CSV table of C-alpha atoms and ligand atoms in Angstrom, one decimal:
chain,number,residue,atom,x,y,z
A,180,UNK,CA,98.9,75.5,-15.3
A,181,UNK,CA,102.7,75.6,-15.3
A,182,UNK,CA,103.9,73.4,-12.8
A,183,UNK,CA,107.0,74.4,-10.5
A,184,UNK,CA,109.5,71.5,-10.6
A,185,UNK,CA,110.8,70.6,-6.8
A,186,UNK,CA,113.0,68.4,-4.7
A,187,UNK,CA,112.1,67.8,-1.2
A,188,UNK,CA,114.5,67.4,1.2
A,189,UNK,CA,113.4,66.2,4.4
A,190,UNK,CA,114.1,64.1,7.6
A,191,UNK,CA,110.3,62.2,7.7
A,192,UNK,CA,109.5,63.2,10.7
A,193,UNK,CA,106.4,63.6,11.7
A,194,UNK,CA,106.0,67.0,10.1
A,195,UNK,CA,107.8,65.7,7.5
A,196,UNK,CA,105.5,63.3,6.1
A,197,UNK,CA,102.1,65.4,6.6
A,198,UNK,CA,104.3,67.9,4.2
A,199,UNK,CA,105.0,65.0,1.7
A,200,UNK,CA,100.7,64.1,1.6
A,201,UNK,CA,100.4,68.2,1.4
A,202,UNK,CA,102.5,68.3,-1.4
A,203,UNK,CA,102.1,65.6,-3.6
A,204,UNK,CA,98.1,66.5,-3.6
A,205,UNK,CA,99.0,70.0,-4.4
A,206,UNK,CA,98.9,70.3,-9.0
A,207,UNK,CA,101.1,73.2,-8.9
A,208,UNK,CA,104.2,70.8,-8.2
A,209,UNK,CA,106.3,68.9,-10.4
A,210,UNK,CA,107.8,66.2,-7.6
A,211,UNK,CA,110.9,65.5,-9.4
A,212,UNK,CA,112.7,64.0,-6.4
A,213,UNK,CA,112.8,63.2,-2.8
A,214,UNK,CA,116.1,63.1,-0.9
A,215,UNK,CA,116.2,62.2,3.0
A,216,UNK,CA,118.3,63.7,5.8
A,217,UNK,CA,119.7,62.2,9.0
A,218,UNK,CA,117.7,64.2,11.7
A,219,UNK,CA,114.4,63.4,13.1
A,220,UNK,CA,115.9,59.9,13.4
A,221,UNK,CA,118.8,58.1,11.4
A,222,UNK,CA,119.2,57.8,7.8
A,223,UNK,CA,118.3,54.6,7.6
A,224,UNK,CA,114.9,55.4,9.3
A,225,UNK,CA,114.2,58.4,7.7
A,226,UNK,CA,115.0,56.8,4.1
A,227,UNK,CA,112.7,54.2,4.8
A,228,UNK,CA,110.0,56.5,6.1
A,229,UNK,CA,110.2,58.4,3.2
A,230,UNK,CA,109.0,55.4,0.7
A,231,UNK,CA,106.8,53.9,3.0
A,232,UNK,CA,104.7,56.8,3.4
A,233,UNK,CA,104.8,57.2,-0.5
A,234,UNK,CA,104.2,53.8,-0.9
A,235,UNK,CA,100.8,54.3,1.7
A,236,UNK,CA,100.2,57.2,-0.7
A,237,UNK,CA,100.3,54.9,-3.9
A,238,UNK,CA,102.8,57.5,-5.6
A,239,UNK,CA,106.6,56.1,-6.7
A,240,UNK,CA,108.9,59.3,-6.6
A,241,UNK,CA,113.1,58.6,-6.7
A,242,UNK,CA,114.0,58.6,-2.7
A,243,UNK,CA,117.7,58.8,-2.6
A,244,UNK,CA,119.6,58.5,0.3
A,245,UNK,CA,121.6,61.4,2.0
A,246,UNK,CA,124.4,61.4,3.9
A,247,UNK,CA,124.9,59.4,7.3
A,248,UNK,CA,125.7,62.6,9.4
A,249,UNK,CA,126.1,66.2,9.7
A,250,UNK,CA,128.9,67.9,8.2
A,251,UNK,CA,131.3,68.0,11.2
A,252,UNK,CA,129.5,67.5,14.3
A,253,UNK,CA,128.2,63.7,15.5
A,254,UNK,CA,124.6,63.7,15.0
A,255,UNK,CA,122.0,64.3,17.0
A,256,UNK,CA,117.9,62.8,16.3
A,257,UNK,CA,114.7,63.6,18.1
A,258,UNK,CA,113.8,60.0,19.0
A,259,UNK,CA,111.4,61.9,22.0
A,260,UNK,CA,109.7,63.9,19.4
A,261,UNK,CA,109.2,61.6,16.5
A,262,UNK,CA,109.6,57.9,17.8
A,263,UNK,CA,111.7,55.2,18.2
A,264,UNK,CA,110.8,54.7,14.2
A,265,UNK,CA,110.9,58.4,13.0
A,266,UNK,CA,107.0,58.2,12.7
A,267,UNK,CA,105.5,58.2,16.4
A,268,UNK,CA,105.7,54.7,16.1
A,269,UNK,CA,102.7,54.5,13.4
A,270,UNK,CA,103.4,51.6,11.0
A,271,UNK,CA,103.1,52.3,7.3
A,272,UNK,CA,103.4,49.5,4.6
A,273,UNK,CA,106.9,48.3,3.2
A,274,UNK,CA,108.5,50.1,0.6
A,275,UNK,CA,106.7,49.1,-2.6
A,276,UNK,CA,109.9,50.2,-4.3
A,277,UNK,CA,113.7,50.0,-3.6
A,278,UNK,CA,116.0,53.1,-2.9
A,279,UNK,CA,117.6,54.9,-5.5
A,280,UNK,CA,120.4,53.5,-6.8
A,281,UNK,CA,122.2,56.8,-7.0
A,282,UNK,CA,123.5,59.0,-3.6
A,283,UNK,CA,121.3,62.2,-2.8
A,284,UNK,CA,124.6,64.7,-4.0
A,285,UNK,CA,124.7,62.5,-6.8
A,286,UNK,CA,120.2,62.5,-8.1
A,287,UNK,CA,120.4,66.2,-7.0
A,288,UNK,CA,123.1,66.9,-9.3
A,289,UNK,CA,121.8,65.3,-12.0
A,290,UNK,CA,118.6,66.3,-11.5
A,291,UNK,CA,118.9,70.0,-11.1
A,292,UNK,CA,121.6,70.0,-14.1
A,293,UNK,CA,119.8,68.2,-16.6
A,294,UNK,CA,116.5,70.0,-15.6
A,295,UNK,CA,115.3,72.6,-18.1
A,296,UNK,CA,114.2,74.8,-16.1
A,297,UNK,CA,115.2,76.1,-12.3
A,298,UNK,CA,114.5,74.0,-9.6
A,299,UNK,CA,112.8,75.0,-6.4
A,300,UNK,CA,114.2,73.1,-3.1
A,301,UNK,CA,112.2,72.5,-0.7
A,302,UNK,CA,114.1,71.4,2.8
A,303,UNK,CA,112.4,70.4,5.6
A,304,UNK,CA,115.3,68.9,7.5
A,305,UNK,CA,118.8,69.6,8.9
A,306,UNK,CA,120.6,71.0,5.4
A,307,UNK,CA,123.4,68.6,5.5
A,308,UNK,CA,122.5,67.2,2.2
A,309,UNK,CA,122.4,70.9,0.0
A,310,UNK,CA,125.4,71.9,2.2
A,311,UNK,CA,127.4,69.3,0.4
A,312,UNK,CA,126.4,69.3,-2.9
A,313,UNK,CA,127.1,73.0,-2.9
A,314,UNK,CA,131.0,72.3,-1.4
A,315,UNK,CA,131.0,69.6,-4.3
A,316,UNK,CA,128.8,71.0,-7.3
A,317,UNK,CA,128.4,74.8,-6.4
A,318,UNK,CA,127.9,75.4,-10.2
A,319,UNK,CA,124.5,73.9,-9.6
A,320,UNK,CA,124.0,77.2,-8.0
A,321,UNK,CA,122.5,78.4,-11.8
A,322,UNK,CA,119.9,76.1,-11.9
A,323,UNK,CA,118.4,76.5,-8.4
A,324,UNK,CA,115.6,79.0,-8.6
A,325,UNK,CA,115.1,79.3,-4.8
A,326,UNK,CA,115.3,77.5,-1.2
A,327,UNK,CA,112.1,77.2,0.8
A,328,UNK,CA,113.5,75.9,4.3
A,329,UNK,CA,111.7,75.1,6.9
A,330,UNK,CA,114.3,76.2,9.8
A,331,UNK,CA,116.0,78.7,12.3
A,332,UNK,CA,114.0,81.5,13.9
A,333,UNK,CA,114.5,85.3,14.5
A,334,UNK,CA,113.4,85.0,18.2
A,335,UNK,CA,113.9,81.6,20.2
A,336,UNK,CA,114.7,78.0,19.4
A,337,UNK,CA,113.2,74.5,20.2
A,338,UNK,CA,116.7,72.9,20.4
A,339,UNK,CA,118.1,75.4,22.8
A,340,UNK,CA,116.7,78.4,23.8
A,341,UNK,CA,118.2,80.2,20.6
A,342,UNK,CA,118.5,77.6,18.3
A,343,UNK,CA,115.8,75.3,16.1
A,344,UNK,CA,116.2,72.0,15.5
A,345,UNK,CA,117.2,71.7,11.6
A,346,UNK,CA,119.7,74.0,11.8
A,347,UNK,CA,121.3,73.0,15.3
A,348,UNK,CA,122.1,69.6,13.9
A,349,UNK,CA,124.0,70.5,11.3
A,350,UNK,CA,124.8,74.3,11.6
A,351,UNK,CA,127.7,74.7,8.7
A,352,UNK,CA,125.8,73.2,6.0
A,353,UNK,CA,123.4,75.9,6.8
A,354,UNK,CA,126.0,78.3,7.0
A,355,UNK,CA,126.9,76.9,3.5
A,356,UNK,CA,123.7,77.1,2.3
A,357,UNK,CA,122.9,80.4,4.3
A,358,UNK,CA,126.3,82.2,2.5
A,359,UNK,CA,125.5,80.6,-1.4
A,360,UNK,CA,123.8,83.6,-2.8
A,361,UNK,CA,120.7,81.2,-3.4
A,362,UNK,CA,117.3,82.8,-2.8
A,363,UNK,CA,116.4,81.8,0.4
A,364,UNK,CA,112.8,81.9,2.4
A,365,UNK,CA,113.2,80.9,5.6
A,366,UNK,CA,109.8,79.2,7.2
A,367,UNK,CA,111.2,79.6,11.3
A,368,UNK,CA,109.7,79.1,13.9
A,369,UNK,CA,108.3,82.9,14.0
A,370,UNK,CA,105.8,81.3,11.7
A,371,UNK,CA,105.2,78.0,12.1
A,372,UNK,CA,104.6,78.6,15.7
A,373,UNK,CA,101.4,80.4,14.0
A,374,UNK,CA,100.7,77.6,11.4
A,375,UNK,CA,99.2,75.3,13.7
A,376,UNK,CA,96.1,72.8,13.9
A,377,UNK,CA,94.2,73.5,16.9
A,378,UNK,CA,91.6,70.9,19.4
A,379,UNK,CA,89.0,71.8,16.9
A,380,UNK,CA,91.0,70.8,13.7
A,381,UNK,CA,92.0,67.3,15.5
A,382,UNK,CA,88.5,66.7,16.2
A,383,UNK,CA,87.2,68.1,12.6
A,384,UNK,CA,90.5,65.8,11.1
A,385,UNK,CA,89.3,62.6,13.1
A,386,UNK,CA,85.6,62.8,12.5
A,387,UNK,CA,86.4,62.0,8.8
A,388,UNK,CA,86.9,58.8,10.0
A,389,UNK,CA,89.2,57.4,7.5
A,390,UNK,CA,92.1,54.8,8.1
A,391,UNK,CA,94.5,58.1,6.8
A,392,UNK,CA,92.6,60.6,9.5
A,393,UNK,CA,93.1,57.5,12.1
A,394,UNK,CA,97.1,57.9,11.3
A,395,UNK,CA,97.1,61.7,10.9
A,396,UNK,CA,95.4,61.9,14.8
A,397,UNK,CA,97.9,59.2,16.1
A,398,UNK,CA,101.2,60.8,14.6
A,399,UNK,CA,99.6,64.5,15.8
A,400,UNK,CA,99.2,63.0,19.0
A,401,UNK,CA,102.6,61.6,19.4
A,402,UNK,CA,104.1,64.7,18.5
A,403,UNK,CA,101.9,67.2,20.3
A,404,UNK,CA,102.7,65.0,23.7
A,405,UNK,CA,106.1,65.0,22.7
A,406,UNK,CA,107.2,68.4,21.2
A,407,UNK,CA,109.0,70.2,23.1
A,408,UNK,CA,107.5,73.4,24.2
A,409,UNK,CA,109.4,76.2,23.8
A,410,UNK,CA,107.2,78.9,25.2
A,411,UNK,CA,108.8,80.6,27.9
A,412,UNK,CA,107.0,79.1,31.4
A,413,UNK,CA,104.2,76.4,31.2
A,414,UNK,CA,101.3,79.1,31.2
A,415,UNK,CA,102.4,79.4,28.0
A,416,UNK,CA,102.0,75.7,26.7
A,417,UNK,CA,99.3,74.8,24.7
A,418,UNK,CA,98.6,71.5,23.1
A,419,UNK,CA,98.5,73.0,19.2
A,420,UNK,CA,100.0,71.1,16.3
A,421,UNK,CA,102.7,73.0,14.8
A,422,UNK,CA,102.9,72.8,10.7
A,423,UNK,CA,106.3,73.2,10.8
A,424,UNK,CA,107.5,71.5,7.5
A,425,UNK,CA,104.0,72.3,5.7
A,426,UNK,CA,105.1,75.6,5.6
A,427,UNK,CA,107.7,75.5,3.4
A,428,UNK,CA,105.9,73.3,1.0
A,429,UNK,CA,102.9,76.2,1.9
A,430,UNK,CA,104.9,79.1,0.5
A,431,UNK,CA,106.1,77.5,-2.9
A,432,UNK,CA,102.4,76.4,-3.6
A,433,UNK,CA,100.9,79.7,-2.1
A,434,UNK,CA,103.2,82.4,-1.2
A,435,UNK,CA,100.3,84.9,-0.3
A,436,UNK,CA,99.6,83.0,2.3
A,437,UNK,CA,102.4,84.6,4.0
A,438,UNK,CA,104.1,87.2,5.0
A,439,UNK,CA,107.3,88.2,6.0
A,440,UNK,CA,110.9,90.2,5.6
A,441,UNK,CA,113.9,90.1,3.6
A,442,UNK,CA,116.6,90.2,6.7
A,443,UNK,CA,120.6,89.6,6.6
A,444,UNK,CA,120.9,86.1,8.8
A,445,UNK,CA,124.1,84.6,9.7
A,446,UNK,CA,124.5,80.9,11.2
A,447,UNK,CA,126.3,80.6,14.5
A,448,UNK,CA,128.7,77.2,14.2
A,449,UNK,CA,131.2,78.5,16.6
A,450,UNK,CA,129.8,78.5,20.0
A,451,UNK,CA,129.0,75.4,22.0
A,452,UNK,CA,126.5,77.8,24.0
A,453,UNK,CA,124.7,79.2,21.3
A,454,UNK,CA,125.7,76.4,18.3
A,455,UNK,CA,122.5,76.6,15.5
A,456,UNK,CA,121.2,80.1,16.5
A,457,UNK,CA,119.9,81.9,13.0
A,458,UNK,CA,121.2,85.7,13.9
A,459,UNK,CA,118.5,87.2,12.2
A,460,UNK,CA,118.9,90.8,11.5
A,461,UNK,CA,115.5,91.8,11.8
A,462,UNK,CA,116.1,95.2,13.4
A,463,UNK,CA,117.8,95.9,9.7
A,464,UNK,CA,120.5,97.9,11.4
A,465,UNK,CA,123.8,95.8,10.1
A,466,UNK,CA,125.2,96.8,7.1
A,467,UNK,CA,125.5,93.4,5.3
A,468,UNK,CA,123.2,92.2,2.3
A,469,UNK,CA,119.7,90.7,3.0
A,470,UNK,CA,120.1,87.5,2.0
A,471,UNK,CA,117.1,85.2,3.4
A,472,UNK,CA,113.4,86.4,3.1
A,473,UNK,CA,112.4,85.7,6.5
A,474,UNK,CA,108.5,84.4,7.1
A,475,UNK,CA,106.5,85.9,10.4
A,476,UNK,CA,103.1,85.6,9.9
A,477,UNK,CA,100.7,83.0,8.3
A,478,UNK,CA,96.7,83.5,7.3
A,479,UNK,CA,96.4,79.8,9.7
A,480,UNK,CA,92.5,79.6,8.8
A,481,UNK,CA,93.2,79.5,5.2
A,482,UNK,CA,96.2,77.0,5.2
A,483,UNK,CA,94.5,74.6,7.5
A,484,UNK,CA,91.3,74.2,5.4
A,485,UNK,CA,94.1,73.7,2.3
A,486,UNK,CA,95.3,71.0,4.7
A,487,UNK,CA,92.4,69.2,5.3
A,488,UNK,CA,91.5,69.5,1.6
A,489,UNK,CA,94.9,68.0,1.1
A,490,UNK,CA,93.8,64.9,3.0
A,491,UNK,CA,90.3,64.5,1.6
A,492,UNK,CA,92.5,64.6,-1.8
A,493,UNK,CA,95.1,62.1,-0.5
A,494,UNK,CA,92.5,59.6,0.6
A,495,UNK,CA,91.8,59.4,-3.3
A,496,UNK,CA,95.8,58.5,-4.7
A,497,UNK,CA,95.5,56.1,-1.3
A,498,UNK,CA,92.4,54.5,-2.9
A,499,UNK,CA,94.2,54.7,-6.3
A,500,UNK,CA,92.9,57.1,-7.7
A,501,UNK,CA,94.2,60.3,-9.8
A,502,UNK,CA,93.9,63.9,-9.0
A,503,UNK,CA,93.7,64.6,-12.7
A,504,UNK,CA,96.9,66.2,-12.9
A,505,UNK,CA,98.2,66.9,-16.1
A,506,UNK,CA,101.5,66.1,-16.8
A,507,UNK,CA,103.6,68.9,-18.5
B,1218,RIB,O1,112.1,72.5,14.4
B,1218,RIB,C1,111.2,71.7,13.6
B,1218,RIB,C2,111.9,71.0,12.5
B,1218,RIB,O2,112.7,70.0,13.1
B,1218,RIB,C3,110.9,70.2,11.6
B,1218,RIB,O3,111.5,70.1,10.3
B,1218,RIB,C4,110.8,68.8,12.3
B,1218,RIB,O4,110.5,67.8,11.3
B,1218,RIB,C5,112.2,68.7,12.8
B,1218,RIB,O5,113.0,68.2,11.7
B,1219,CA,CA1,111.6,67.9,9.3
């Protein structure tokens, strides 16, 4: 099989870190590296999270560090979503390895210019990170084969009513990243609303019984309790998991899965009202180019059983073992 060599960007996160166990399972990706954002919680937390979880998961991948904050707004973390310590407050071990010695512009740039073939991206975090190295390195442009984001949304927000949270916290890198030419599929909120575990899949997830499902039920837990819901009046909340970040690792592994539009979006950065909103031009009535492939619907069945395959996998590298994946 051909492996597809990534970088994952993230903010681990809750979300986060169930799409790092999802991925790293998954033989059709080449991890090359792992970057972290400030966003679920500050860099330092989310830098740590990042190898601590991969340390749980016995696999050693680069993590390098991103930068502190946001382009030009002060940032903003969702402590009441993902914890005091970016992981509802579930302990994983110490870092069995140090942080890369080299900045996330700096491994990306390398990394994506040395590679010999184009690299996929897959961000599942505010896109401060890709929004910089693109002001500082936009040649890199010719060696990025696409961007799977997890962000934005054509109809509501979870930050504000018309904004999600990745892209609210830093909305000119995405508006960088939004205006590079770059393929772009945008996992919003349209579908990750519908790429959720339900009661059933808790229970089914926690009968396995394992020290991981234990984890996975106590940071599902925290975040269902916590997530804001963003269903318009309470008769509308429902205690579903949303997938959010598994999604865009979901599409690169399995694009069928999916389905969805290629749109014109445009990132508002202007208004204090409406900062973060993804204008999403779904009505295709503007006469600008389509420039994100915009997800709406998910087959949920099928990417939750390739979930909780992904864990009965994971509980193997945890006990040491190999998926028998062959190296390219
Ligand atoms: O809006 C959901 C997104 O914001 C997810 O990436 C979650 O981890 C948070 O970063
Ligand atoms: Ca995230």
């Amino acid at each position: 099989m051909k492996r597809i060599p990534v970088i994952i960007d993230c903010d681990p996160g809750i979300d986060d870190v169930m799409a790092l166990l999802f991925a790293f399972v998954r033989p059709e990706l080449d991890i090359r590296l792992i970057t972290t954002e400030a966003g679920n919680q500050t860099q330092d937390k989310t830098a740590y999270n990042a190898r601590s979880f991969l340390t749980y998961m016995n696999q050693e991948v680069e993590v390098a560090r991103g930068l502190e904050q946001p382009l030009f707004v002060d940032l903003e973390v969702a402590e009441e979503v993902h914890g005091e310590n970016g992981l509802g407050d579930v302990i994983f071990p110490e870092p069995s390895f140090e942080e890369s010695n080299r900045t996330a512009i700096h491994a990306l740039y390398q990394t994506i210019m040395t590679s010999d073939e184009p690299i996929v991206l897959i961000a599942t975090g505010p896109l401060t990170n890709i929004g910089a190295l693109l002001l500082a390195h936009p040649e890199v442009k010719d060696n990025i084969r696409s961007i799977s984001f997890m962000g934005g949304a054509a109809v509501g927000g979870n930050m504000t009513p018309t904004a999600e949270f990745n892209v609210y916290v830093d909305p000119h890198a995405a508006d960088i990243v939004f205006r590079s030419g770059i393929p772009i599929v945008m996992s919003g909120l349209d579908v990750t609303h519908k790429a959720f575990l339900d009661e059933d899949d808790l229970k089914r997830i926690g009968d396995i019984g394992t020290e991981l499902t234990e984890r996975l039920v106590e940071l599902m837990t925290f975040y269902t309790k916590a997530a804001t819901q963003t269903a318009f009046h309470e008769e509308n909340y429902d205690t579903n998991v949303r997938l959010h970040d598994l999604c865009a690792v979901g599409y690169v592994v399995e694009p069928k899965l999916f389905q969805g539009d290629d749109c014109y979006v445009a990132i508002e950065t202007t208004s204090e009202l409406t900062r973060g909103t993804t204008m999403v031009d779904y009505t295709q009535s503007l006469p600008y180019a389509k420039n994100v492939h915009v997800l709406h619907t998910v087959d949920r069945e099928r990417f939750v059983a390739m979930f909780i395959d992904a864990i009965q996998k994971a509980e193997q590298l945890i006990k040491g073992g190999n998926l028998h994946v062959e190296k390219n």
